[in-house]
Coordinates of C-alpha atoms and ligand atoms in Angstrom, one line a residue:
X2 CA -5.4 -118.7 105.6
X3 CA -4.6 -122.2 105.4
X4 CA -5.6 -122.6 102.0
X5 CA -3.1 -120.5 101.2
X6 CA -0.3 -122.1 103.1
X7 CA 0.2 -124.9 101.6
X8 CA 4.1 -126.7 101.7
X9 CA 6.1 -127.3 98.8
X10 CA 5.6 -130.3 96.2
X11 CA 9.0 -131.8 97.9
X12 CA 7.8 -131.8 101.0
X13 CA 4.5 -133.7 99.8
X14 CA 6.8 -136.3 97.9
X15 CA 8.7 -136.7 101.2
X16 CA 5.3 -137.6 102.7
X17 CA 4.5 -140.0 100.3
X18 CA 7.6 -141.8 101.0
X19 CA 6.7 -141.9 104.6
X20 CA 3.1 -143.6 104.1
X21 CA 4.5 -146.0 101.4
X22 CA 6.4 -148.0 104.1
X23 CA 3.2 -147.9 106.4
X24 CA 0.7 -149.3 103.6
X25 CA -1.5 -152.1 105.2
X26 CA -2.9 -154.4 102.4
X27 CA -4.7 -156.6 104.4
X28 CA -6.7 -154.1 107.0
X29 CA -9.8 -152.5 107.0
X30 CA -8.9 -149.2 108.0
X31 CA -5.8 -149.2 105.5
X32 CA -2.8 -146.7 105.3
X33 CA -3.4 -143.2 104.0
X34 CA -2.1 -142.8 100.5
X35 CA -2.8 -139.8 100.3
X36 CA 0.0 -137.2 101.5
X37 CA -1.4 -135.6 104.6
X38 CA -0.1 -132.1 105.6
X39 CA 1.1 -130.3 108.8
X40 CA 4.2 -131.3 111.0
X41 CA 2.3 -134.3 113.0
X42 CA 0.9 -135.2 109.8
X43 CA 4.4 -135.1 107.8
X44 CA 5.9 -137.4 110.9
X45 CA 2.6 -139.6 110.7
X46 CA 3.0 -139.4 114.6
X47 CA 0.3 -137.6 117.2
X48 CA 1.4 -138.6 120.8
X49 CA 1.4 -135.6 123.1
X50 CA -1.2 -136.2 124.8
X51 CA -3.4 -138.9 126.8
X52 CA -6.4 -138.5 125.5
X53 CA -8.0 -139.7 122.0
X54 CA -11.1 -140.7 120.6
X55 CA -13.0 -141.8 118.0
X56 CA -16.8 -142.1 117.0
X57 CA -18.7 -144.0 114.1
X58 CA -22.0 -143.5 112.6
X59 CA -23.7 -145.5 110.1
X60 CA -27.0 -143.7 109.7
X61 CA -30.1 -143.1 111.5
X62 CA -32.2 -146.2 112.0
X63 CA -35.9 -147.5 112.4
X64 CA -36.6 -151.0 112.2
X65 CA -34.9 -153.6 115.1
X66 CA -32.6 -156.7 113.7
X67 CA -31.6 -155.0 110.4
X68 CA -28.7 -153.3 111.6
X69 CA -25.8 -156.4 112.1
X70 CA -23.6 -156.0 109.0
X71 CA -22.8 -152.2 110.0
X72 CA -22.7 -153.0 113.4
X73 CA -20.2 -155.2 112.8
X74 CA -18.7 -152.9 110.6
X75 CA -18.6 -150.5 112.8
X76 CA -16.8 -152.9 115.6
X77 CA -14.2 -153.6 113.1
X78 CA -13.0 -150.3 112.4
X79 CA -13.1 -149.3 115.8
X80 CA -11.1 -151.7 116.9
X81 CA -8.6 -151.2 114.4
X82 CA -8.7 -147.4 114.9
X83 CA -8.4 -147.3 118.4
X84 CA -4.5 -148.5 118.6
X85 CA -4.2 -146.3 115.4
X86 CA -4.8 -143.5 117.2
X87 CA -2.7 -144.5 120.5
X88 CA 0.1 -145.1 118.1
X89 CA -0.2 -141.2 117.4
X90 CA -2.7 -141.6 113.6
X91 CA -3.6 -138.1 113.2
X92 CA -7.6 -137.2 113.4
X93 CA -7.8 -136.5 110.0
X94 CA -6.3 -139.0 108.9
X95 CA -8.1 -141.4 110.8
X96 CA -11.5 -139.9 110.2
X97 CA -10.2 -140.4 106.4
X98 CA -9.4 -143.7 106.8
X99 CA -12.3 -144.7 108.3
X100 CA -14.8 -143.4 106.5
X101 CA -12.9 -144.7 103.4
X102 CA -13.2 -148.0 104.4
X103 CA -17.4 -147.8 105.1
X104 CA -17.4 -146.5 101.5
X105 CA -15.6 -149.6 100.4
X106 CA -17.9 -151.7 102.1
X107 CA -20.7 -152.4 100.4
X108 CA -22.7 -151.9 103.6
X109 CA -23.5 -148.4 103.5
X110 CA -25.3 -145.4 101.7
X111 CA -22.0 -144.4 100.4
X112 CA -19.7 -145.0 98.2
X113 CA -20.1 -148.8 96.8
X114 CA -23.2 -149.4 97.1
X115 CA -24.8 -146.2 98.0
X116 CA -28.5 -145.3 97.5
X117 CA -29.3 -144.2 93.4
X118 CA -31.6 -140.9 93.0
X119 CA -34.6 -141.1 91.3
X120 CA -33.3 -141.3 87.7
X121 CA -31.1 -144.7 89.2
X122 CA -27.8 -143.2 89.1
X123 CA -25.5 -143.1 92.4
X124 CA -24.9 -139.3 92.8
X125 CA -22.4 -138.8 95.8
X126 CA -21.8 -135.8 98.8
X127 CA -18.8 -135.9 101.2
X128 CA -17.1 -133.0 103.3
X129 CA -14.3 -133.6 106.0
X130 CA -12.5 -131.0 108.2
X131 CA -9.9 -130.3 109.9
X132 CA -10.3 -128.4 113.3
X133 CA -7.1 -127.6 114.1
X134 CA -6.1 -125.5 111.0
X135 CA -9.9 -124.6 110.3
X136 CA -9.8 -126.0 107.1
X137 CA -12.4 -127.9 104.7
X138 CA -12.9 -129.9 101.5
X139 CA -16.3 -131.4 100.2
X140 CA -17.4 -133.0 96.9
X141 CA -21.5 -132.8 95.9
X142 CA -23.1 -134.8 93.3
X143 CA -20.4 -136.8 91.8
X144 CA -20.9 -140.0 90.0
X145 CA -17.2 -140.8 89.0
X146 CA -15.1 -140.8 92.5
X147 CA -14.3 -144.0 94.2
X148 CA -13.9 -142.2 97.2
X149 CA -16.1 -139.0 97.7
X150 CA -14.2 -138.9 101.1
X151 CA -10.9 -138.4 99.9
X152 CA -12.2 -136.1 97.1
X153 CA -13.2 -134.1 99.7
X154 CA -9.4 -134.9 101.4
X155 CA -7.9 -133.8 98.4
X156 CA -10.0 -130.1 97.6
X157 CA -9.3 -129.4 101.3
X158 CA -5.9 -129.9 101.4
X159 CA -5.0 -129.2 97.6
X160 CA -7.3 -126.5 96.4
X161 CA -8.3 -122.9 97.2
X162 CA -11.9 -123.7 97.4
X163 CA -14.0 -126.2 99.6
X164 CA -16.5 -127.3 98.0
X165 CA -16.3 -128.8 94.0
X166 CA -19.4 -130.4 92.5
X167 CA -20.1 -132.8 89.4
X168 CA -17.9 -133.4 86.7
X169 CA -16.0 -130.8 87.3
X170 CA -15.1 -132.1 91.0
X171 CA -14.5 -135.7 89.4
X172 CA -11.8 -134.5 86.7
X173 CA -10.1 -132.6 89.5
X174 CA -10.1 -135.6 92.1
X175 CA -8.5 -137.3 88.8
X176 CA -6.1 -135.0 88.5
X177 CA -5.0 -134.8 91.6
X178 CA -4.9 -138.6 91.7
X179 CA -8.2 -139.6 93.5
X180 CA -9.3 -143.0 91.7
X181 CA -12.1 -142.5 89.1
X182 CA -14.3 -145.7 88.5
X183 CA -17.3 -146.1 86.3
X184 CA -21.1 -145.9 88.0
X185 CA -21.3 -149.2 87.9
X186 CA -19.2 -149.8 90.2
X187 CA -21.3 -148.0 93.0
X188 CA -24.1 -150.4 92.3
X189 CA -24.2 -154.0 94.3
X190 CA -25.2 -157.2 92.5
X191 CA -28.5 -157.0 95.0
X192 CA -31.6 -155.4 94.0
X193 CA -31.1 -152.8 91.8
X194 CA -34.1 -150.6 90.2
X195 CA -35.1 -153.0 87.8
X196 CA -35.2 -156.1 89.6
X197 CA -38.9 -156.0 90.6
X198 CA -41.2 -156.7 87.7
X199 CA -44.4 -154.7 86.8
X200 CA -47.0 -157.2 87.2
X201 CA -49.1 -157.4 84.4
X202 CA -52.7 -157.5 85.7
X203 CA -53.5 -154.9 88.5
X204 CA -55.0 -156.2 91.9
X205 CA -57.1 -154.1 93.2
X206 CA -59.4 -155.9 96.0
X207 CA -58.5 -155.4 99.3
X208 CA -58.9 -158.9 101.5
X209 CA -62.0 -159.9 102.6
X210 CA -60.9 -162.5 104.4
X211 CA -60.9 -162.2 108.3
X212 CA -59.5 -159.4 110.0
X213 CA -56.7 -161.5 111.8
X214 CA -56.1 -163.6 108.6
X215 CA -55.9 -160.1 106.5
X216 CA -53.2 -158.9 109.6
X217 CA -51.1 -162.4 109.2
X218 CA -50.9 -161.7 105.5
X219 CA -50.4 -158.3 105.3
X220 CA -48.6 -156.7 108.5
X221 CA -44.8 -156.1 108.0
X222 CA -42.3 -154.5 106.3
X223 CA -42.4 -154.6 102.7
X224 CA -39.7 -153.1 100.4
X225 CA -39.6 -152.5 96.4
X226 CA -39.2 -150.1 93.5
X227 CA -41.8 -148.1 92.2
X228 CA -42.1 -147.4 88.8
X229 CA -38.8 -149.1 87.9
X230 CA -36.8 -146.6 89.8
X231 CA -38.0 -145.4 93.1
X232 CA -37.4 -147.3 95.9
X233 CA -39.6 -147.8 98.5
X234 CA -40.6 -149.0 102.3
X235 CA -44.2 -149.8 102.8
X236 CA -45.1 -150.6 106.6
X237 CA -48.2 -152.3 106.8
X238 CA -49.0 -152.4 110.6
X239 CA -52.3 -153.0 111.3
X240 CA -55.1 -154.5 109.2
X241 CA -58.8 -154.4 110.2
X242 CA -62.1 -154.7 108.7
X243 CA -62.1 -151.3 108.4
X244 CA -59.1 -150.4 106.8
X245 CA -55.2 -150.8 107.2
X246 CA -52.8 -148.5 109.1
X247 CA -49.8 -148.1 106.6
X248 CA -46.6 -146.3 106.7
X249 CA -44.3 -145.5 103.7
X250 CA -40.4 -145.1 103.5
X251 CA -38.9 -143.1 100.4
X252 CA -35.8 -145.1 100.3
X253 CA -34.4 -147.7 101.4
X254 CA -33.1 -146.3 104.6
X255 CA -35.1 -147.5 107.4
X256 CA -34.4 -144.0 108.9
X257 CA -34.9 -142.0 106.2
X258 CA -38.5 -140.1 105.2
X259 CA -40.8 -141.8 106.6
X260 CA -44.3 -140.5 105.6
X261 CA -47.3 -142.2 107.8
X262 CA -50.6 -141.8 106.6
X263 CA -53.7 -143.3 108.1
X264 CA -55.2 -145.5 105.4
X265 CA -59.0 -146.0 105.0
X266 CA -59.4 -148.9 103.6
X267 CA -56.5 -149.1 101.4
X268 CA -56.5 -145.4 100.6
X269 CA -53.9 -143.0 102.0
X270 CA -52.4 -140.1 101.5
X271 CA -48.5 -139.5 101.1
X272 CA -46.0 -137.1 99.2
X273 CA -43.1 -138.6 98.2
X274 CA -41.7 -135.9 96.7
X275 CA -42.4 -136.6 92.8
X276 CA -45.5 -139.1 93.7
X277 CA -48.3 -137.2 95.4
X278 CA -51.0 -139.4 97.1
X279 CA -54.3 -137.0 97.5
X280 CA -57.1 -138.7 99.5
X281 CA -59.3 -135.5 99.2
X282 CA -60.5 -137.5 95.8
X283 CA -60.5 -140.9 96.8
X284 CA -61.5 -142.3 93.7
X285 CA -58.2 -141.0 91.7
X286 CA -56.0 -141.2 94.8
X287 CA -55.7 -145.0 95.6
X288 CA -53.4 -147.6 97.2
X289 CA -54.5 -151.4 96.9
X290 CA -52.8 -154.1 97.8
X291 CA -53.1 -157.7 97.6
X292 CA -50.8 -160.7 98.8
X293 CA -50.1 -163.5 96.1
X294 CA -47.2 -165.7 96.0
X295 CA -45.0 -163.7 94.6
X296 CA -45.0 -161.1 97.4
X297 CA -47.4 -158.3 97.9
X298 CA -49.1 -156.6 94.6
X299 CA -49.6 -153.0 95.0
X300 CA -51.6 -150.3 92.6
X301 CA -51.3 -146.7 93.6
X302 CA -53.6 -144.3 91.7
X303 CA -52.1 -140.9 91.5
X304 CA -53.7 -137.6 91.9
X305 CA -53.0 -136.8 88.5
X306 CA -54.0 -140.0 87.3
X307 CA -51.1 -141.4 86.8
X308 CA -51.0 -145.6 87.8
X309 CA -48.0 -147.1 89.6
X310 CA -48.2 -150.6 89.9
X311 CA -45.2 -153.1 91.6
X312 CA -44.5 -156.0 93.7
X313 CA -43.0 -155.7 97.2
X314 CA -41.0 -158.1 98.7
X315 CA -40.6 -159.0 102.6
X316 CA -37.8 -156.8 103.8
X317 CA -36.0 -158.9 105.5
X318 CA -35.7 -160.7 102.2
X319 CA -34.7 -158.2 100.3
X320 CA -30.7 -158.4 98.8
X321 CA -29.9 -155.5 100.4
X322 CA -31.7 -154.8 103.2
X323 CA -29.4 -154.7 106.2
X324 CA -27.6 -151.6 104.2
X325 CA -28.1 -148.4 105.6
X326 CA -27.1 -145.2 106.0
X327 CA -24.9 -142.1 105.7
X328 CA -21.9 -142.6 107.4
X329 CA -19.6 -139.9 109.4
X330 CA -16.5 -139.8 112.1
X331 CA -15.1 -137.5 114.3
X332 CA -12.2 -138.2 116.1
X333 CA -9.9 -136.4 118.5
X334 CA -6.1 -137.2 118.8
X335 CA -3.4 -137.3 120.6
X336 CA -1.9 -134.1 119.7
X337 CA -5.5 -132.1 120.6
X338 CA -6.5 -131.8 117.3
X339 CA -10.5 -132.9 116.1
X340 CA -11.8 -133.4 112.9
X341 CA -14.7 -134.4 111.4
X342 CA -16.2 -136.0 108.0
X343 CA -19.3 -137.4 106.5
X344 CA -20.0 -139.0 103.3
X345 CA -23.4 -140.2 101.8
X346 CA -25.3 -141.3 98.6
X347 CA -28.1 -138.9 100.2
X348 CA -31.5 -138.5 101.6
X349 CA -34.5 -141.0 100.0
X350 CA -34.8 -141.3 96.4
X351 CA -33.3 -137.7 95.8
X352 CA -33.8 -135.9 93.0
X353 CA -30.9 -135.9 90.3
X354 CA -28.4 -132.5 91.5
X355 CA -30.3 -132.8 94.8
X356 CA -27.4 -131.6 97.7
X357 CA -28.0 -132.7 100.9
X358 CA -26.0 -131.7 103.9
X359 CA -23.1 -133.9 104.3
X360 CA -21.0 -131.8 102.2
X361 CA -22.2 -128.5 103.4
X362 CA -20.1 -127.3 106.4
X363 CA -21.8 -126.1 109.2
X364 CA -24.8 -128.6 108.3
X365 CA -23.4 -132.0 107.9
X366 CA -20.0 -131.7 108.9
X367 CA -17.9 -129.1 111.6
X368 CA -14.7 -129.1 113.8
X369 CA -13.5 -126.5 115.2
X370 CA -10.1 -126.8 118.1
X371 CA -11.8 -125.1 120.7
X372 CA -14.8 -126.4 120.9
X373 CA -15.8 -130.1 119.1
X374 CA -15.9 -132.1 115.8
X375 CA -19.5 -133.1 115.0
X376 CA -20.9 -134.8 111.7
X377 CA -24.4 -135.9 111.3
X378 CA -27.2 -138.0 109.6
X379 CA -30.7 -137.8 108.9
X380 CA -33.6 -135.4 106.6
X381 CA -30.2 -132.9 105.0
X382 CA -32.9 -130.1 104.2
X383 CA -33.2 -129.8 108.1
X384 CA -30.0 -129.7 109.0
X385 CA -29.2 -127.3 106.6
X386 CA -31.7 -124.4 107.5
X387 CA -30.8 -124.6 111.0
X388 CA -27.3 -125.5 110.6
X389 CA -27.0 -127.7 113.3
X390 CA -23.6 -129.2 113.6
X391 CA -22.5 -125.6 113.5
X392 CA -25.3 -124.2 116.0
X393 CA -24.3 -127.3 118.0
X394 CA -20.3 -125.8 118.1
X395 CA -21.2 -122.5 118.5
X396 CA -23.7 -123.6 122.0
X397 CA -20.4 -124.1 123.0
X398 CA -18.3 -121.4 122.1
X399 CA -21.0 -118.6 123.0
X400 CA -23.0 -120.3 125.1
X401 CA -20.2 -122.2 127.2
X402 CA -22.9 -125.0 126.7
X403 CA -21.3 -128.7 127.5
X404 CA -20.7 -131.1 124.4
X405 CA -23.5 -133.5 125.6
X406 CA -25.9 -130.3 126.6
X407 CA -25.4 -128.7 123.0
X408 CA -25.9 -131.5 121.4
X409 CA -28.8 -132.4 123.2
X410 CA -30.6 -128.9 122.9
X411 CA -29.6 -128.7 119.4
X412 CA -31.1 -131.9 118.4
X413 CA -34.0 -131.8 120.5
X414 CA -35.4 -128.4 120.5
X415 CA -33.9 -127.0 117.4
X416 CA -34.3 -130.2 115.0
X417 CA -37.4 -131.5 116.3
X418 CA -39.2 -128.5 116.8
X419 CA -38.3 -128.0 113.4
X420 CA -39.8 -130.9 112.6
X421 CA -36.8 -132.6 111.3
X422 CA -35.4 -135.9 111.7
X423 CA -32.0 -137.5 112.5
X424 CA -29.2 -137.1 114.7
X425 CA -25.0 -136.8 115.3
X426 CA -21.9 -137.7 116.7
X427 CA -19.4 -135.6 118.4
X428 CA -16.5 -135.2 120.4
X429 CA -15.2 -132.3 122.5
X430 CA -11.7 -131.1 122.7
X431 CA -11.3 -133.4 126.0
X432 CA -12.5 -136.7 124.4
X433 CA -15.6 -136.7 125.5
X434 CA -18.0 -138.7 122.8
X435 CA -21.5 -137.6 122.6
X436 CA -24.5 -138.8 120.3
X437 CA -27.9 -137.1 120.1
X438 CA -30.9 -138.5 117.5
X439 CA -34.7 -137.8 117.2
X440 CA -34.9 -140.9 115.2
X441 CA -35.2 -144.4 117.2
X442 CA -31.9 -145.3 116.7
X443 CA -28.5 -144.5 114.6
X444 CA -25.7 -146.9 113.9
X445 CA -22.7 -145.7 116.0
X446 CA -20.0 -146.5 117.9
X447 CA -17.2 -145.2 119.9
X448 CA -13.5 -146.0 120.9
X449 CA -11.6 -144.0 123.5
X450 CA -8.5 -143.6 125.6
X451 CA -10.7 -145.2 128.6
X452 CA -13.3 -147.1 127.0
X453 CA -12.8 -150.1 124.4
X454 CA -15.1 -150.2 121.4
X455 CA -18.7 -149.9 122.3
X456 CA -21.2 -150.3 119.1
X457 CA -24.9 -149.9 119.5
X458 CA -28.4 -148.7 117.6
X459 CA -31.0 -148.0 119.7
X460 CA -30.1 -146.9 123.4
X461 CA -26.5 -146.6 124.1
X462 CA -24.5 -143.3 125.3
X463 CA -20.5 -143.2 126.5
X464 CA -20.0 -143.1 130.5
Ligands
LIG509 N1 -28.2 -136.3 105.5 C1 -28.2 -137.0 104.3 C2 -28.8 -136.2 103.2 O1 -29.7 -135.4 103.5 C3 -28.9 -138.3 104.3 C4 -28.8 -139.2 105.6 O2 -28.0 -138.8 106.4 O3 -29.5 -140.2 105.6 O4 -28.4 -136.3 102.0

């Protein structure tokens, strides 16, 4: 049991002294400070072998020309990364390291930055593993850790059990000398929940100007908080004398639940989780919207009543809307060993102690020696039910399916007969870098042996 095999506290000190000499102040993808375990660990070297690899994600994604800061992101640690792991960086500790640094960023639905559940407070998931030892750590719902990543670094390698959650997982980062911040550190000086004023009066005529005048002032993205706290997408893309075709986003993750619901004329239906839209009672179940200088007003009229009233912005426009989503990385090294991590401020506007599946293993995050490292992105409920990372593995184990085949299968048939969304990224035990996604795109990127950094959204696969 490698939980149970852990070397002695001198050893670990040793360690430390190793990476202290190593420490890169300046980089992105900086040293590890964290004592890593195992012999290639303890040298800090992995060069057997040829072969490595390395791939990125940065969520799923929807919307074209959104995407640049992550993208570049994503460039930037690859191209760091890539002569890490030729210099012999161990897979774990460059799946760490990497995912690390996206938290840092700012740019991303984890860590600084990351999305706020529907009571406004950043709640955190993160899981990485090591395939070589079969060993796992994850952290779920915590508020308090700089890094959920190396939370999860420090339960797998430090602690009998895998997965922590809450306060209880923050005090035991602490202890075991994960940096503990305040929440309001995970929130960016951009738009926050209660940035968008309530308008005061209610608008609740739809144009009646011309259609194509009504389709120049409405049609586009449009991005806000509802209710002072629940942050939304509304798509309006086609406005006619009849009606408009809208389409909602619970979050501000372009790839996250989208809802679409033909609208009448301003009337739709939608569940968005807490906010229920119910057009079979048209006269309580309302959406209006009207475009004034400040942006576009919107009224909904619950199903129960209940009013919601707010003032969307352009997206574009919005502070933070090139940030995106969950981010993951799998890597293979030189040594043969593959491991795997994902960390996220979760799905939408979760619920507070909602769990998604980027700390769960099996659903968000897997690697396994023999057969691949794979961490994903996307609706967590899904990926959990039909634990697809770990159906994705065991294709190939039982199966004797290809990386690129299991993948596909799994995504394609299992997720989206499902009727789930999202996607992954995986390597095999050769190198070989795979991504599969029912979603129009997902941020990613790859490095290899072979093949220099290569960063794309929409359609982009390794030779
Ligand atoms: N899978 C994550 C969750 O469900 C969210 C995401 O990947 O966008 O929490």
């Amino acid at each position: 049991m490698p939980k149970h095999t852990r070397p002695t506290i001198v050893l670990l000190t040793l360690a430390s002294l190793v990476f202290i000499g190593t420490a890169e102040a300046t980089s992105t993808l900086a040293a590890d400070e964290i004592p890593l375990l195992g012999k290639a660990q303890r040298d800090g070297r992995c060069a057997n072998r040829e072969a490595y690899s390395l791939a990125l994600h940065g969520g799923t994604a929807r919307f074209p020309n959104t995407y640049e800061t992550g993208v570049a992101f994503i460039k930037k640690l690859l191209a760091e990364a890539g002569p890490a792991l030729r210099e012999g960086a161990t897979s774990v500790d460059i799946v760490h390291r990497a995912i690390r640094a996206m938290e840092d960023s700012g740019v991303f639905n984890a860590g600084r930055g990351a999305r706020a559940n529907q009571a406004g407070v950043v709640e955190m998931d993160a899981s990485i593993m090591d395939g070589r030892r079969m060993n796992a750590g994850a952290v779920a719902s915590v508020k308090r850790v700089k890094n959920p990543i190396s939370g999860a670094k420090l339960v797998m390698e430090r602690s009998p059990e895998v997965l922590r959650v809450g306060p209880d997982a923050e005090d035991y980062v602490g202890y075991r000398g994960g940096a503990i911040v305040d929440p309001s550190y995970f929130r960016l000086s951009g738009l926050t929940f209660n940035d968008i004023p309530l308008p005061k009066d209610i608008l609740m005529a739809p144009p009646n100007a011309e259609t194509s005048q009504a389709a120049a002032t409405y049609s586009g993205i449009w991005g806000g908080v509802l209710n002072g706290a629940i942050p939304i997408l509304l798509i309006v893309e086609t406005v006619t004398d009849q009606g408009a075709r809208v389409v909602f986003g619970n979050g501000f993750d372009p790839g996250s639940n989208i809802l679409e619901g033909a609208a009448g004329r301003y009337e739709a239906r939608f569940d968005l989780g807490a906010l229920v839209f119910d057009v079979d009672n048209p006269a309580k179940a309302q959406m209006r919207a009207r475009r004034t200088e400040d942006g576009l007003d919107v009224v909904f009229n619950l199903a129960n009543g209940f009013r919601l009233t707010t003032t969307l912005q352009k997206f574009e426009e919005l502070p933070n809307a090139d940030r995106h989503g969950t981010v993951g990385a799998v890597a293979l090294d030189r040594c043969g060993n593959l491991a795997a991590g994902t960390s996220t401020g979760g799905f939408g506007s979760k619920k507070p102690g909602r769990v998604g599946d980027s700390p769960i293993i099996g659903a968000g995050t897997y690697a396994d020696n023999g057969t691949a490292a794979i961490s994903s992105t996307g609706h967590g409920e899904y990926f959990m039910i039909h634990v697809i990372v770990h159906d994705i593995s065991a294709r190939m184990k039982y199966g004797q399916q290809s990386l690129k085949d299991a993948a596909y299968d799994s995504i394609h048939r299992g997720l989206t007969r499902a009727g789930g969304r999202g996607g992954v990224i995986a390597v095999d035990k050769n190198g070989t870098v795979t991504f599969a996604f029912n979603t129009p795109g997902m941020v990613r990127g790859f490095v290899t042996h072979q093949e220099a950094p290569s960063v794309g959204v929409y359609k982009m696969q390794p030779r």
